[in-house]
Amino acid sequence: MPRIALIPGDGIGVEVVREARRVLEFVSEAEGVPFELVEWDLGADRFLRDGITITEDEFVSLDRDHDAVLLGALGDPRVPSNQHAKDILLGMRFKLDLYVNFRPCVLISPELSPLAAVSPLRLEIFRENTEGEYTGMGGVTRKNTPDEVAIQENLATRHGVERIIRAAFQFAESRGRDRVTLVDKANVMRYVGDLWRRTFSDVASEYADIEVDEMYVDAMAMDLVRRPERYQVLVTSNLFGDIISDLAAEITGGLGMAPSANVHPGRNVLFEPVHGSAPDIAGQGKANPIGAIRCVALMMDHFGYYAAGDHIEAAVLSAYKMGQVTPDIGGKFSTTETATAIIEHIRVAYAASA
Ligand code: NAD
Ligand code: IPM
Ligand code: MN
């Protein structure tokens, strides 16, 4: 029986994971697969209460005793250092070596995009998840003096770069995508950029049928607004992937719509919506639960329950078409009402396919 750790976290993370859990329970019942769901109390409240972010034993248990993790979001104005988010979220990515951050941004209906005439649009981002500027390597000296110096290193290894590029090409080949685009800043990041470009070209040479191109990240940001339909699979570093995925999410319906999977093939998987804890709307019942619910669809695909994944995606589209969605995408429904509507559409889909 698959065992899933649920980490609601902070702010709207709590609200959207509550709804994603209902969807998960519904499809688990419909598929006749008893998922065991275990709620974890990790987040700002615990940190402020007990001074603990996450323990080594908890990392071990997440990895050893669970088949997947669903996380809402971490980030709280009461913790300006963001220490708990770094320890828990980056901790899981690094310690469990979840080196692929897969972020599919799929436009389900043309008017959902702020851009004109871009349908269909499917941008699948492979964000390197264990290196780059995120390793915490660096330091500060002469702090709080006029001579303060801060250094934050950008780490790239052949091993790390090659495995994420390979993951992107393998995905493109297995899903019939024709183009993989490398996004970097090789005109300035001389050493790191050169390593990425040589590795990209080496791996690309093994995939003769897939078109490749290379874009500087500044031009990519521009082109994602100008002609996003030109792109399919994007592969990029940790920091550029973070930035580009918010942009890609926004042009495909908004941050509330995008799911992600942090993966090390063959090991644990951490699913999380791309958005954060949104303190500006937390506690108001306005958060769009679709990013989190689509994480459940990704999770079903991951476990091989493809019909469940398809039913969830179709139900999201039906709810959207009927206006049964939150205000960020033009509806008047609350977070809970949106999830209830989606579950009803899933129920109809199962009944029709029975
Ligand atoms: P954010 O993603 O939380 O919010 C950005 C904007 O998008 C806000 O206006 C918010 O209201 C809106 N938004 C986000 N998700 C939404 C949803 N589901 N429905 C409707 N509107 C939504 O980004 P931020 O404001 O830069 O960050 C807030 C906190 O979240 C920070 O502490 C940040 O570090 C953290 N964060 C955490 C994660 C994560 O845990 N995976 C991801 C991003 C940001
Ligand atoms: C994300 C978030 C995280 C990141 C933060 C909260 C550490 O923005 O998952 O996109 O930068 O990776
Ligand atoms: Mn981000």
Short mmCIF file of C-alpha atoms and ligand atoms in Angstrom, two decimals:
data_model
loop_
_atom_site.label_atom_id
_atom_site.label_comp_id
_atom_site.label_asym_id
_atom_site.label_seq_id
_atom_site.Cartn_x
_atom_site.Cartn_y
_atom_site.Cartn_z
CA MET A 1 0.00 0.00 0.00
CA PRO A 2 1.58 3.33 -1.00
CA ARG A 3 2.31 5.48 2.03
CA ILE A 4 2.12 9.24 1.46
CA ALA A 5 3.43 11.91 3.81
CA LEU A 6 1.33 15.08 3.72
CA ILE A 7 3.13 18.26 4.73
CA PRO A 8 0.61 21.12 4.57
CA GLY A 9 3.21 23.62 5.81
CA ASP A 10 2.27 27.29 6.05
CA GLY A 11 -0.33 29.79 4.82
CA ILE A 12 -2.36 28.58 1.85
CA GLY A 13 -0.27 25.39 1.82
CA VAL A 14 -2.57 24.16 4.59
CA GLU A 15 -5.69 25.15 2.66
CA VAL A 16 -4.72 23.54 -0.65
CA VAL A 17 -3.33 20.32 0.83
CA ARG A 18 -6.59 19.84 2.75
CA GLU A 19 -8.43 19.83 -0.58
CA ALA A 20 -5.81 17.78 -2.45
CA ARG A 21 -6.17 15.21 0.32
CA ARG A 22 -9.90 14.90 -0.38
CA VAL A 23 -9.16 14.32 -4.07
CA LEU A 24 -6.52 11.75 -3.17
CA GLU A 25 -8.94 9.95 -0.85
CA PHE A 26 -11.62 9.97 -3.53
CA VAL A 27 -9.45 8.49 -6.30
CA SER A 28 -7.90 6.04 -3.88
CA GLU A 29 -11.39 4.71 -3.16
CA ALA A 30 -12.41 4.78 -6.83
CA GLU A 31 -9.28 2.90 -7.88
CA GLY A 32 -9.58 0.47 -4.99
CA VAL A 33 -6.03 1.35 -3.89
CA PRO A 34 -5.72 2.10 -0.21
CA PHE A 35 -3.19 4.91 0.06
CA GLU A 36 -2.06 5.44 3.63
CA LEU A 37 -1.93 9.18 4.35
CA VAL A 38 0.21 10.45 7.20
CA GLU A 39 0.06 14.15 8.19
CA TRP A 40 3.34 15.75 9.21
CA ASP A 41 3.50 18.80 11.44
CA LEU A 42 6.37 20.63 9.76
CA GLY A 43 6.32 24.38 9.22
CA ALA A 44 6.56 27.79 10.80
CA ASP A 45 4.24 26.97 13.74
CA ARG A 46 6.40 24.11 14.89
CA PHE A 47 9.60 26.09 14.36
CA LEU A 48 8.28 29.01 16.40
CA ARG A 49 6.87 26.69 19.06
CA ASP A 50 9.69 24.16 19.47
CA GLY A 51 12.66 25.74 17.68
CA ILE A 52 12.86 22.69 15.42
CA THR A 53 12.59 22.77 11.63
CA ILE A 54 13.12 19.10 10.76
CA THR A 55 15.27 16.42 12.37
CA GLU A 56 17.66 13.94 10.79
CA ASP A 57 15.38 11.10 11.90
CA GLU A 58 12.46 12.74 10.13
CA PHE A 59 14.45 12.93 6.88
CA VAL A 60 15.30 9.26 7.25
CA SER A 61 11.67 8.36 7.89
CA LEU A 62 10.39 10.44 4.97
CA ASP A 63 12.79 8.62 2.68
CA ARG A 64 12.56 5.11 4.11
CA ASP A 65 8.95 4.80 5.29
CA HIS A 66 7.10 6.74 2.58
CA ASP A 67 6.58 6.31 -1.15
CA ALA A 68 5.83 9.96 -1.82
CA VAL A 69 5.43 13.32 -0.13
CA LEU A 70 2.85 16.02 -0.88
CA LEU A 71 3.88 19.42 0.39
CA GLY A 72 1.74 22.58 0.40
CA ALA A 73 4.14 25.48 0.87
CA LEU A 74 6.60 26.83 3.40
CA GLY A 75 7.09 30.50 4.15
CA ASP A 76 5.75 32.69 6.93
CA PRO A 77 6.17 36.40 7.63
CA ARG A 78 6.99 35.51 11.26
CA VAL A 79 10.14 33.74 10.04
CA PRO A 80 11.87 36.37 7.91
CA SER A 81 15.02 34.25 7.58
CA ASN A 82 12.96 31.54 5.86
CA GLN A 83 15.12 29.10 7.82
CA HIS A 84 12.46 26.42 8.14
CA ALA A 85 11.70 26.47 4.39
CA LYS A 86 15.38 26.10 3.59
CA ASP A 87 15.83 23.27 6.10
CA ILE A 88 12.69 21.35 5.16
CA LEU A 89 12.14 21.95 1.44
CA LEU A 90 15.71 22.38 0.26
CA GLY A 91 16.67 19.77 2.87
CA MET A 92 14.44 17.17 1.23
CA ARG A 93 15.58 18.07 -2.27
CA PHE A 94 19.24 17.83 -1.32
CA LYS A 95 19.26 15.01 1.23
CA LEU A 96 16.93 12.75 -0.73
CA ASP A 97 18.85 13.80 -3.89
CA LEU A 98 15.63 14.69 -5.76
CA TYR A 99 17.58 16.05 -8.68
CA VAL A 100 14.75 16.52 -11.19
CA ASN A 101 12.30 19.31 -10.50
CA PHE A 102 9.66 18.65 -13.15
CA ARG A 103 7.28 21.56 -13.63
CA PRO A 104 4.67 21.05 -16.35
CA CYS A 105 2.84 24.28 -17.24
CA VAL A 106 -0.09 23.34 -19.45
CA LEU A 107 -2.67 25.81 -20.73
CA ILE A 108 -6.05 24.08 -20.59
CA SER A 109 -8.13 26.85 -22.12
CA PRO A 110 -6.91 29.79 -24.24
CA GLU A 111 -8.53 32.64 -22.31
CA LEU A 112 -6.73 31.55 -19.16
CA SER A 113 -3.54 33.04 -20.55
CA PRO A 114 -2.82 36.76 -20.33
CA LEU A 115 -1.22 36.37 -23.76
CA ALA A 116 -3.24 36.47 -26.97
CA ALA A 117 -3.57 33.45 -29.25
CA VAL A 118 -1.22 30.98 -27.65
CA SER A 119 -3.30 27.84 -27.40
CA PRO A 120 -2.31 25.06 -27.08
CA LEU A 121 0.64 25.58 -24.83
CA ARG A 122 2.59 22.96 -22.93
CA LEU A 123 5.87 24.01 -21.35
CA GLU A 124 7.58 21.23 -19.44
CA ILE A 125 10.42 22.50 -17.33
CA PHE A 126 13.26 20.33 -16.05
CA ARG A 127 14.82 22.36 -13.29
CA GLU A 128 18.08 21.08 -11.80
CA ASN A 129 17.30 20.72 -8.12
CA THR A 130 20.48 19.99 -6.16
CA GLU A 131 23.15 22.43 -7.35
CA GLY A 132 23.56 25.98 -8.68
CA GLU A 133 23.17 28.88 -6.28
CA TYR A 134 21.11 26.75 -3.90
CA THR A 135 23.85 24.74 -2.20
CA GLY A 136 24.47 27.33 0.50
CA MET A 137 28.18 27.39 -0.34
CA GLY A 138 29.69 30.76 0.39
CA GLY A 139 29.92 33.05 3.31
CA VAL A 140 30.06 36.51 4.68
CA THR A 141 32.76 38.44 6.40
CA ARG A 142 32.98 41.86 8.05
CA LYS A 143 29.21 41.72 8.45
CA ASN A 144 27.45 44.96 9.30
CA THR A 145 30.52 47.01 8.47
CA PRO A 146 31.04 49.18 5.41
CA ASP A 147 33.54 46.53 4.22
CA GLU A 148 31.09 43.64 4.31
CA VAL A 149 31.77 40.94 1.71
CA ALA A 150 29.26 38.21 0.74
CA ILE A 151 29.92 35.31 -1.59
CA GLN A 152 27.32 32.77 -2.79
CA GLU A 153 28.76 30.14 -5.06
CA ASN A 154 27.17 28.67 -8.17
CA LEU A 155 28.01 24.97 -8.18
CA ALA A 156 27.80 22.89 -11.34
CA THR A 157 29.14 19.36 -11.67
CA ARG A 158 29.32 17.28 -14.82
CA HIS A 159 27.39 14.55 -12.99
CA GLY A 160 24.63 16.90 -11.82
CA VAL A 161 24.28 18.72 -15.12
CA GLU A 162 24.36 15.56 -17.20
CA ARG A 163 21.67 13.74 -15.21
CA ILE A 164 19.12 16.56 -15.46
CA ILE A 165 19.80 17.06 -19.18
CA ARG A 166 19.46 13.32 -19.71
CA ALA A 167 16.17 13.31 -17.79
CA ALA A 168 14.83 16.03 -20.10
CA PHE A 169 15.83 14.16 -23.27
CA GLN A 170 14.51 10.83 -22.00
CA PHE A 171 11.21 12.51 -21.17
CA ALA A 172 11.04 14.20 -24.59
CA GLU A 173 11.75 10.95 -26.38
CA SER A 174 9.30 8.86 -24.36
CA ARG A 175 6.49 11.44 -24.68
CA GLY A 176 7.06 12.31 -28.34
CA ARG A 177 8.13 15.92 -27.81
CA ASP A 178 10.24 17.24 -30.72
CA ARG A 179 12.30 19.96 -29.10
CA VAL A 180 14.47 20.42 -26.02
CA THR A 181 15.74 23.90 -25.19
CA LEU A 182 18.64 24.65 -22.88
CA VAL A 183 18.17 27.86 -20.89
CA ASP A 184 21.34 29.38 -19.48
CA LYS A 185 23.46 32.51 -19.29
CA ALA A 186 26.52 31.12 -21.01
CA ASN A 187 27.49 34.52 -22.40
CA VAL A 188 28.34 35.66 -18.87
CA MET A 189 28.62 32.53 -16.70
CA ARG A 190 31.72 31.47 -18.52
CA TYR A 191 32.73 28.30 -16.71
CA VAL A 192 29.37 27.02 -15.57
CA GLY A 193 27.73 27.96 -18.87
CA ASP A 194 30.43 26.19 -20.85
CA LEU A 195 29.99 23.02 -18.79
CA TRP A 196 26.22 23.08 -19.39
CA ARG A 197 26.62 23.73 -23.15
CA ARG A 198 29.18 20.96 -23.74
CA THR A 199 27.14 18.49 -21.71
CA PHE A 200 23.96 19.49 -23.52
CA SER A 201 25.56 18.96 -26.88
CA ASP A 202 27.03 15.57 -25.83
CA VAL A 203 23.68 14.26 -24.59
CA ALA A 204 21.78 15.77 -27.56
CA SER A 205 24.01 13.84 -29.97
CA GLU A 206 22.42 10.63 -28.63
CA TYR A 207 18.94 11.88 -29.63
CA ALA A 208 19.13 12.54 -33.36
CA ASP A 209 15.35 12.93 -33.75
CA ILE A 210 14.97 15.69 -31.19
CA GLU A 211 15.56 19.29 -32.23
CA VAL A 212 17.64 21.32 -29.82
CA ASP A 213 18.23 24.96 -29.18
CA GLU A 214 20.02 27.06 -26.61
CA MET A 215 18.68 30.30 -25.20
CA TYR A 216 20.05 32.87 -22.83
CA VAL A 217 17.67 33.22 -19.90
CA ASP A 218 17.00 36.92 -20.47
CA ALA A 219 16.00 36.29 -24.07
CA MET A 220 14.01 33.26 -22.93
CA ALA A 221 11.97 35.42 -20.54
CA MET A 222 11.18 37.72 -23.45
CA ASP A 223 10.41 34.90 -25.87
CA LEU A 224 8.11 33.13 -23.40
CA VAL A 225 5.91 36.20 -23.66
CA ARG A 226 6.43 36.76 -27.40
CA ARG A 227 6.07 33.24 -28.83
CA PRO A 228 5.82 30.62 -26.09
CA GLU A 229 4.31 28.08 -28.51
CA ARG A 230 7.80 27.65 -29.97
CA TYR A 231 8.94 25.81 -26.81
CA GLN A 232 8.18 22.40 -25.37
CA VAL A 233 10.72 20.88 -22.98
CA LEU A 234 13.05 23.32 -21.23
CA VAL A 235 16.08 22.25 -19.23
CA THR A 236 17.84 24.67 -16.94
CA SER A 237 19.67 25.29 -13.70
CA ASN A 238 18.16 25.56 -10.25
CA LEU A 239 17.84 29.34 -10.02
CA PHE A 240 16.85 29.97 -13.64
CA GLY A 241 14.33 27.12 -13.35
CA ASP A 242 12.78 28.73 -10.29
CA ILE A 243 12.30 32.01 -12.15
CA ILE A 244 11.25 30.61 -15.51
CA SER A 245 8.70 28.29 -13.91
CA ASP A 246 6.80 31.16 -12.27
CA LEU A 247 6.69 32.90 -15.65
CA ALA A 248 5.61 29.73 -17.46
CA ALA A 249 2.95 29.13 -14.80
CA GLU A 250 1.60 32.63 -15.19
CA ILE A 251 1.21 32.39 -18.96
CA THR A 252 -0.56 29.06 -18.60
CA GLY A 253 -3.22 30.12 -16.15
CA GLY A 254 -1.41 31.48 -13.12
CA LEU A 255 0.67 30.32 -10.21
CA GLY A 256 -2.33 28.65 -8.60
CA MET A 257 -2.56 26.15 -11.46
CA ALA A 258 0.95 24.67 -11.68
CA PRO A 259 2.06 21.42 -10.01
CA SER A 260 5.57 20.05 -9.69
CA ALA A 261 7.38 16.84 -8.87
CA ASN A 262 10.81 16.67 -7.26
CA VAL A 263 12.16 13.34 -8.41
CA HIS A 264 15.07 10.99 -8.14
CA PRO A 265 14.01 8.20 -10.49
CA GLY A 266 13.42 5.02 -8.50
CA ARG A 267 13.32 6.78 -5.15
CA ASN A 268 10.96 8.95 -3.12
CA VAL A 269 9.09 11.74 -4.90
CA LEU A 270 8.11 15.10 -3.44
CA PHE A 271 5.09 16.71 -5.08
CA GLU A 272 4.33 20.38 -4.46
CA PRO A 273 2.44 23.14 -6.21
CA VAL A 274 4.82 25.70 -7.73
CA HIS A 275 3.28 28.54 -5.73
CA GLY A 276 4.24 29.59 -2.21
CA SER A 277 2.33 30.18 1.01
CA ALA A 278 0.75 33.43 -0.31
CA PRO A 279 0.44 35.30 3.00
CA ASP A 280 -1.53 38.01 1.17
CA ILE A 281 -4.52 35.68 0.71
CA ALA A 282 -3.98 33.08 3.46
CA GLY A 283 -7.00 32.28 5.62
CA GLN A 284 -9.50 33.83 3.20
CA GLY A 285 -10.63 30.69 1.39
CA LYS A 286 -9.48 32.20 -1.91
CA ALA A 287 -6.47 30.04 -2.70
CA ASN A 288 -6.70 28.11 -5.92
CA PRO A 289 -6.30 24.41 -5.02
CA ILE A 290 -5.72 23.27 -8.62
CA GLY A 291 -1.89 23.28 -8.46
CA ALA A 292 -2.07 20.99 -5.43
CA ILE A 293 -4.83 18.86 -6.99
CA ARG A 294 -2.79 18.48 -10.17
CA CYS A 295 0.02 17.23 -7.92
CA VAL A 296 -2.33 14.37 -7.08
CA ALA A 297 -2.72 13.75 -10.83
CA LEU A 298 1.07 13.64 -11.22
CA MET A 299 1.21 11.31 -8.22
CA MET A 300 -1.35 8.96 -9.80
CA ASP A 301 0.69 8.90 -13.04
CA HIS A 302 3.78 8.22 -10.97
CA PHE A 303 2.15 5.18 -9.34
CA GLY A 304 0.80 3.97 -12.70
CA TYR A 305 -2.89 4.88 -12.17
CA TYR A 306 -3.07 6.76 -15.46
CA ALA A 307 -6.87 6.79 -15.65
CA ALA A 308 -7.03 8.52 -12.26
CA GLY A 309 -4.54 11.15 -13.46
CA ASP A 310 -6.54 11.71 -16.66
CA HIS A 311 -9.82 11.96 -14.76
CA ILE A 312 -8.38 14.58 -12.40
CA GLU A 313 -7.04 16.67 -15.30
CA ALA A 314 -10.35 16.41 -17.18
CA ALA A 315 -12.27 17.32 -14.02
CA VAL A 316 -10.14 20.45 -13.56
CA LEU A 317 -11.01 21.52 -17.11
CA SER A 318 -14.73 20.82 -16.55
CA ALA A 319 -14.77 22.81 -13.30
CA TYR A 320 -13.02 25.67 -15.05
CA LYS A 321 -15.43 25.62 -18.01
CA MET A 322 -18.37 25.79 -15.61
CA GLY A 323 -16.89 28.67 -13.63
CA GLN A 324 -16.56 26.48 -10.52
CA VAL A 325 -13.18 27.94 -9.64
CA THR A 326 -11.47 30.53 -7.44
CA PRO A 327 -11.31 34.29 -8.20
CA ASP A 328 -7.70 34.23 -9.53
CA ILE A 329 -9.02 32.42 -12.62
CA GLY A 330 -12.31 34.21 -12.91
CA GLY A 331 -14.65 32.22 -10.66
CA LYS A 332 -16.45 32.95 -7.42
CA PHE A 333 -15.89 29.62 -5.69
CA SER A 334 -13.92 29.18 -2.49
CA THR A 335 -10.96 26.80 -2.22
CA THR A 336 -13.20 24.08 -0.76
CA GLU A 337 -16.07 24.61 -3.20
CA THR A 338 -13.63 24.35 -6.11
CA ALA A 339 -12.30 21.04 -4.84
CA THR A 340 -15.82 19.74 -4.23
CA ALA A 341 -16.76 20.61 -7.82
CA ILE A 342 -13.65 18.88 -9.14
CA ILE A 343 -14.41 15.76 -7.08
CA GLU A 344 -17.95 15.71 -8.51
CA HIS A 345 -16.52 15.79 -12.06
CA ILE A 346 -14.11 12.99 -11.16
CA ARG A 347 -17.06 10.98 -9.82
CA VAL A 348 -18.91 11.45 -13.12
CA ALA A 349 -15.83 10.41 -15.10
CA TYR A 350 -15.47 7.18 -13.11
CA ALA A 351 -19.17 6.44 -13.46
CA ALA A 352 -18.96 6.99 -17.24
CA SER A 353 -15.94 4.71 -17.59
CA ALA A 354 -17.35 1.93 -15.37
P1 NAD B 1 3.58 33.11 -3.66
O1 NAD B 1 3.63 32.07 -4.72
O2 NAD B 1 3.21 32.65 -2.32
O3 NAD B 1 2.54 34.25 -4.12
C1 NAD B 1 2.74 35.07 -5.26
C2 NAD B 1 1.40 35.68 -5.68
O4 NAD B 1 0.59 34.67 -6.27
C3 NAD B 1 0.59 36.24 -4.50
O5 NAD B 1 -0.08 37.39 -4.92
C4 NAD B 1 -0.40 35.14 -4.19
O6 NAD B 1 -1.61 35.60 -3.62
C5 NAD B 1 -0.63 34.51 -5.58
N1 NAD B 1 -0.90 33.07 -5.45
C6 NAD B 1 0.01 32.11 -5.18
N2 NAD B 1 -0.58 30.92 -5.10
C7 NAD B 1 -1.89 31.12 -5.31
C8 NAD B 1 -3.02 30.27 -5.34
N3 NAD B 1 -2.93 28.94 -5.12
N4 NAD B 1 -4.23 30.81 -5.60
C9 NAD B 1 -4.37 32.12 -5.82
N5 NAD B 1 -3.32 32.99 -5.81
C10 NAD B 1 -2.10 32.49 -5.54
O7 NAD B 1 4.99 33.83 -3.67
P2 NAD B 1 5.62 34.89 -2.63
O8 NAD B 1 4.56 35.85 -2.20
O9 NAD B 1 6.84 35.39 -3.27
O10 NAD B 1 6.06 34.01 -1.40
C11 NAD B 1 5.34 33.86 -0.18
C12 NAD B 1 6.08 32.89 0.72
O11 NAD B 1 6.06 31.58 0.14
C13 NAD B 1 7.58 33.24 0.90
O12 NAD B 1 7.92 32.93 2.22
C14 NAD B 1 8.28 32.29 -0.08
O13 NAD B 1 9.60 32.01 0.29
C15 NAD B 1 7.39 31.07 0.02
N6 NAD B 1 7.43 30.17 -1.13
C16 NAD B 1 7.37 28.83 -0.86
C17 NAD B 1 7.31 27.91 -1.88
C18 NAD B 1 7.25 26.46 -1.54
O14 NAD B 1 7.19 26.09 -0.38
N7 NAD B 1 7.27 25.56 -2.50
C19 NAD B 1 7.28 28.35 -3.21
C20 NAD B 1 7.33 29.74 -3.46
C21 NAD B 1 7.39 30.64 -2.42
C1 IPM B 2 10.00 26.99 -5.25
C2 IPM B 2 10.28 28.02 -4.18
C3 IPM B 2 11.54 27.63 -3.39
C4 IPM B 2 12.71 27.67 -4.35
C5 IPM B 2 11.83 28.49 -2.15
C6 IPM B 2 10.64 28.61 -1.22
C7 IPM B 2 13.01 27.97 -1.37
O1 IPM B 2 10.38 29.28 -4.72
O2 IPM B 2 9.87 25.79 -4.93
O3 IPM B 2 9.85 27.37 -6.42
O4 IPM B 2 13.34 28.71 -4.54
O5 IPM B 2 13.02 26.62 -4.92
MN MN B 3 9.75 29.39 -6.83
#
